[in-house]
Structure formats: C-alpha cells, structure tokens
Amino acid sequence: MAFHVEGLIAIIIFYLAILFVGIWAAWRTKNSRGDGDPREGIIVGGRDIGLLVGAFTMTATWVGGGYINGTAEAVFVSDYGLAWAQAPIGYAISLVVGGLFFAKPMRSKGYVTMLDPFQQVYGKRMGGLLFIPALMGEMFWAGAILSALGATISVIVDININISVIVSALIATFYTLVGGLYSVAYTDVVQLFCIFLGLWISVPFAITHPAVTDITVTAVTKVYKEPWLGSIQSADIWSWLDSFLLLILGGIPWQAYFQRVLSASSATYAQVLSILAAFGCLVMAVPSILIGAIGASTDWNQTDYGLPDPQSRNETDMILPIVLQYLCPAYISFFGLGAVSAAVMSSADSSILSASSMFARNIYQLSFRQNASEREIVWVMRITIFIFGASATAMALLAQSVYGLWYLSSDLVYIIIFPQLLCVLFIKGTNTYGSIVGYVFGLFLRISGGEPYLYLQALICYPGCYADPRNGIYLQRFPFKTVSMLASFLANVCVSYLVKYLFEKGTISPKLDFLNAVIAKHSEEIMDKTTLVKNDNINLSELAPVKPRHSVTLPTTFTNKEAISDLDSSPESPELEDKDM
C-alpha cells in the first residue's frame, strides 16, 4: 500500500484542531475559575459543567474506538451478528440505570471521585485496594484503544503504527494535563461531532459500492456470509445474558462515568445528562452497525482487498477501517479515519484523567498527605497524568494481549467494585471486614473461571464448560461472572453483619477490632465526611453526617450509619473548616 500524503495532512489538521480546542478550554478555565479550588477545577470542572456539554462528554466517553470498531466487528463476524452486538443497548441501559439510581446519591453528597464513599465507610486501606481494579480498568482500556487506533491509521494511511500511537497519546495527554476535565469535555464535543459526521458521510458511499449486496437481503439470507442479523443458540443464552449484565451493571462503577456525574451543576442535571448520553450512545451506534452489515454483504473479490475475506485473514477487528479504505473514495475514507481517531482520543483522555484523579485525591492526598496544599495536589495530578498516559502508550506498543488484560480488568470492576458500590450507597451496616472478604472472594471466583484471551486455564469448570479444540482452554457457558458478583455482594453483607453481631455481643474482644471498623473508638482510618467534601460544594442539608462515636456497646457506633443519617446534628466548627483547606 502506498503512503498517502493526503491522509496524513487530513490527520494533522484534525489533530491540530483538537489540540487548539483543548488549549482554549484550559485557557478559559484558568480565566473563569477565579479563586476556586484548582483541584476541583481539574477533576470535576468546578462542578459547573452544563447539561449539553456534560451529555456530549459522557456520550463521547462511551463512544470510543472500541465501541464503534467493536460494534461493526460483532455485526460482521459469522455466527454472531447484530444479536451479539451488545454494547450499544447494554451501555445505553447502563447509563439509564446509573442516572436513575447512582447519579443522585453520589452528586448530592458532594463526592469528588468514585472512591470517596469507599474511603468514608471502609477506610483508607480498603480504598487503596479498590483503587487497583479501577486503575487496571482505566489503563488497560486506554492501552487497548490506542492500540486499535494505530492499527486503524496503518490500514488507511499506511504510516508506522508506533508513530501514530505515540502522537495520538501525546496530544490527548497534553491537553488533559493543561486543562483537566474542561479540556476533556470541550474536546469531546468536537470529537463526537467528528465521529457522527465522519461515519455518516462514509455510509452512503460504502453501501452503494458495486461489490455490496442489498443489506436488507443479507440480513436474513446467506449470500457471502451468514445473515448479519445473527442469532443466539440455546446453549449460549446464559453466556449472552452474563455478558449483557456485565455491560449494564459493570458499566456503572467507572471513574470516567462518575467524573461526569460529579461535575454536573446539580444532582438533577447529573441524572438528566446520563439519560441524554444513553440516547446518544444508541444514535452513534447506527453507522457502525451499518458498516458491519456492509462488510458482511460485500463480495471482497470485486474490491482491491481481494480474497480471502477479512474474517479468513483474522482481520475482523479492522472491518470498519477496511470498509472505509476499500469501499469509499480516498477523500471520504480520510473523513472516516478522523472519526475513528476522534473516538479513540475521546476515550483515552477520559481514562488517563480518571486514573490520575483517583490517585492524586484518594491515594496521595487522603491516604498520605491530608494537609497537602492545593498546588501540591495539582502538580501530583499533572505528573500522574503524564505517567499514566505514558503507561497506556507503552501497553499499546508492547503488550500483545492488551485486549485480554482489559477484558479481565473490566470483569474485576463488575465483580468487585459494583457490589461494593451497592453496599456503601444502599446497604446499611456493611463494614471493612465484610468488604475485604467480598473483595477476595469475588477475585478468587473470577480468576478461577479462567480467561481465554490471556490463555488462563479455568480452575473451576462450571456447568456447560468445554475445552477449546485449538488450545485446550476451558470456555464457560455458565454465567459465572454474574454469579461471582452476587457472591461477592452477599459475602460483604453477611460477613459485615456477622462481625458486627459478634463484637456487640462480646463474643469477640473489642481489642481484636484491629481495623476499628465496628468498635466505637475513633479511627483515623475511616474518612470523616468533612475530610472528603467541602461544604461550599453543595447544600449542607445534602451532606451525610459526621457524628462522633461514644460507646463501645451502642448500635450507633456502626460506621455505615454515620454515612446515611442527616447532617442537622453535626454543627459546623472552625476545626472542620481547617480540614477542608
């Protein structure tokens, strides 16, 4: 394939435009923030992200390179088809569920990151443990989509993959570093527009190519491949449901999502922007579905691509750029390439910012340096943005199984973090002991189920499992991921109540409460609400209380009850204000 100067020029113009918008947003933030806290300006945009921009940036976070490429691939692949393209409807429902049930309690309590409620209820150490799967998910996701971007650009422009990945990562990291959430949000608006325009411009040219059969015919009739509508075999129903629930429920406990929720100007706005983003995800999936259907309806022997087809060459993950390259005119394929680049950058910058926000606030500040100055935290955040951006880039360039690592880490987010989030927000009485047991139990069940992408053999063969004839790795049909999530949730609740009962009855000596999670003695391990939230962020009536624990025998000593009752009984004091500084 020849080197395409026009394509390179188009990419350079697009990247410069994105960089300009990111720098402009950073400049606008600096001039409009005034005396506000720069930490919150970077992490949650000063909590004044409007409804329209918030909906755009949340949609762009989900509609990434994996979303548009993966949807097209699922529709294209034989024996899968549209029936297995779960991401569009799965993420849309996830956003609706998150908006209805999770956005309001998180935003109304004034948290700054997703890990704040965990550290408030379970303590600093447990917050650090929960940071691990959250960080893995963000980093491996960023690495996976940067890797996909490099391969996509190489298909259409034929430039070195490493150069394209490094340049893309540098641009996304730079404007995220200088502008924080403001830069990410405003560039997301531009990127989402590019995705929508670039893909929709490509569809009419691709669908009218002489080598493409009417997609309404190939939807139900086998022509070149199995019908692209696809089907779900009876043996795969449970596996399909397992993956679908993972997308719906596992799509909620991500810092990238809650960063948008917590940046909304009110709890109601946080709910509304989630609903709008759900609609946006569905709309943005339509061109990807059509491109996958077009690929499945193409006689590739009539194109310059030739035979064998992309599935026979194991290039199904590249079906979207392949359709753009071989079924569209050159100038149209470059528009589509800009769309793919936009999708990747809109997700990569969000993941990098999310990881650095959690580290700077929940690990560095709340766990080690509670008295750190605003300037110090801002610089820690900037340094970690650079480090995490470099790490994601290195994984994209070096790791051969980055997608497998991301699949596993996203499972851990679903199995470990989601049940813990349920407990801290909605279940009264869970404590650090139950949290630890639920964490370990869920982790064991997931790892023991195996991971074929990493060639990790299963230790537990659930009902319906079978060995892959190619490598002997056990494949699970049983919904073991959802079962593992439920087991982690029940372990947390049951152990928490059991430990509380044993301590209060005197069966276990109070001296053995080494985590200070049940006994009344005040613990620096458990985060006070005033340490987590500044009073000027939200109405005081919306804050959870900060009540001192007085007795080793009273039920009111139970930690989680302090996180749920009313703030009216908690007077303000200069001492508490000092903690906020």
XYZ file of N, CA, C and O in Angstrom, residues 51-52 54-56 58-59 62 88-89 91-104 252 257 260-261 264 267-283:
184
model
N -25.450 21.142 31.041
C -26.171 19.925 30.652
C -25.756 19.454 29.262
O -25.496 18.267 29.043
N -25.672 20.373 28.312
C -25.363 19.992 26.933
C -23.938 19.461 26.818
O -23.719 18.370 26.265
N -22.068 18.392 29.239
C -21.975 17.174 30.042
C -22.494 15.954 29.312
O -21.894 14.877 29.363
N -23.615 16.106 28.619
C -24.176 14.983 27.858
C -23.242 14.586 26.724
O -23.044 13.388 26.452
N -22.641 15.577 26.051
C -21.718 15.288 24.960
C -20.478 14.556 25.468
O -20.032 13.569 24.872
N -20.080 12.811 28.217
C -20.379 11.462 28.706
C -20.618 10.502 27.545
O -20.157 9.358 27.558
N -21.301 10.968 26.520
C -21.522 10.127 25.336
C -20.201 9.793 24.667
O -19.940 8.642 24.304
N -18.142 6.998 26.240
C -18.568 5.626 25.935
C -18.354 5.298 24.461
O -17.977 4.187 24.113
N -24.082 -1.316 22.276
C -24.967 -0.137 22.178
C -26.133 -0.168 23.159
O -26.319 0.780 23.934
N -26.905 -1.234 23.157
C -28.055 -1.286 24.060
C -27.607 -1.508 25.495
O -28.203 -0.983 26.440
N -24.724 -0.477 27.047
C -24.220 0.759 27.646
C -25.331 1.795 27.794
O -25.307 2.599 28.731
N -26.282 1.800 26.867
C -27.405 2.735 26.986
C -28.220 2.439 28.243
O -28.561 3.352 29.015
N -28.522 1.162 28.468
C -29.258 0.793 29.682
C -28.421 1.084 30.917
O -28.939 1.526 31.951
N -27.109 0.861 30.830
C -26.211 1.140 31.949
C -26.281 2.610 32.343
O -26.335 2.957 33.529
N -26.293 3.495 31.362
C -26.374 4.922 31.640
C -27.714 5.297 32.269
O -27.780 6.150 33.160
N -28.786 4.648 31.809
C -30.106 4.917 32.388
C -30.149 4.447 33.842
O -30.608 5.170 34.736
N -29.646 3.232 34.096
C -29.632 2.706 35.466
C -28.746 3.577 36.354
O -29.109 3.917 37.491
N -27.586 3.946 35.845
C -26.696 4.816 36.614
C -27.337 6.156 36.928
O -27.214 6.675 38.037
N -28.037 6.726 35.943
C -28.691 8.008 36.165
C -29.833 7.932 37.156
O -30.003 8.821 37.997
N -30.614 6.865 37.090
C -31.790 6.747 37.953
C -31.425 6.423 39.401
O -32.071 6.904 40.333
N -30.396 5.595 39.603
C -30.143 5.076 40.940
C -28.826 5.514 41.580
O -28.719 5.539 42.802
N -27.811 5.849 40.778
C -26.491 6.111 41.350
C -26.063 7.572 41.245
O -25.296 8.040 42.087
N -26.503 8.261 40.213
C -26.034 9.633 39.992
C -26.450 10.565 41.125
O -25.633 11.351 41.624
N -27.698 10.495 41.555
C -28.186 11.436 42.562
C -27.504 11.264 43.914
O -27.034 12.258 44.496
N -21.271 0.826 35.216
C -21.560 1.915 36.163
C -20.348 2.311 36.998
O -20.006 3.495 37.057
N -17.177 7.622 34.279
C -18.611 7.941 34.335
C -18.915 8.902 35.481
O -19.558 9.940 35.292
N -18.070 12.632 35.230
C -19.075 13.470 34.561
C -20.265 13.737 35.477
O -20.784 14.845 35.524
N -20.684 12.713 36.199
C -21.804 12.875 37.133
C -21.469 13.929 38.187
O -22.270 14.830 38.482
N -21.465 17.722 37.218
C -22.730 18.386 36.903
C -23.034 19.459 37.940
O -22.658 19.354 39.105
N -27.571 17.648 41.244
C -27.864 16.219 41.204
C -28.877 15.897 40.111
O -28.795 14.857 39.446
N -29.834 16.787 39.908
C -30.835 16.572 38.863
C -30.193 16.601 37.489
O -30.491 15.757 36.628
N -29.295 17.558 37.262
C -28.568 17.616 35.993
C -27.749 16.345 35.778
O -27.621 15.865 34.645
N -27.181 15.808 36.855
C -26.391 14.583 36.740
C -27.252 13.431 36.233
O -26.805 12.612 35.416
N -28.491 13.355 36.700
C -29.397 12.309 36.249
C -29.797 12.513 34.794
O -29.801 11.573 33.989
N -30.109 13.765 34.454
C -30.581 14.050 33.096
C -29.491 13.800 32.068
O -29.742 13.233 31.000
N -28.255 14.206 32.370
C -27.197 14.018 31.381
C -26.903 12.541 31.151
O -26.492 12.146 30.049
N -27.134 11.680 32.161
C -26.979 10.243 31.970
C -28.010 9.719 30.983
O -27.700 8.896 30.109
N -29.249 10.200 31.110
C -30.317 9.766 30.196
C -30.023 10.254 28.780
O -30.187 9.506 27.799
N -29.577 11.502 28.651
C -29.253 12.026 27.328
C -28.094 11.254 26.695
O -28.103 10.984 25.491
N -27.089 10.910 27.504
C -25.951 10.158 26.987
C -26.371 8.765 26.518
O -25.820 8.228 25.556
N -27.357 8.164 27.198
C -27.865 6.856 26.772
C -28.456 6.944 25.375
O -28.204 6.088 24.509
N -29.227 7.988 25.140
C -29.791 8.197 23.810
C -28.677 8.438 22.792
O -28.704 7.915 21.673
N -27.666 9.225 23.183
C -26.554 9.496 22.289
C -25.783 8.245 21.905
O -25.368 8.087 20.751
N -25.595 7.331 22.853
C -24.890 6.078 22.557
C -25.635 5.251 21.509
O -25.012 4.648 20.624
N -26.952 5.208 21.602
C -27.744 4.453 20.628
C -27.635 5.073 19.236
O -27.454 4.371 18.236
N -27.733 6.397 19.173
C -27.659 7.081 17.885
C -26.297 6.884 17.240
O -26.193 6.608 16.029
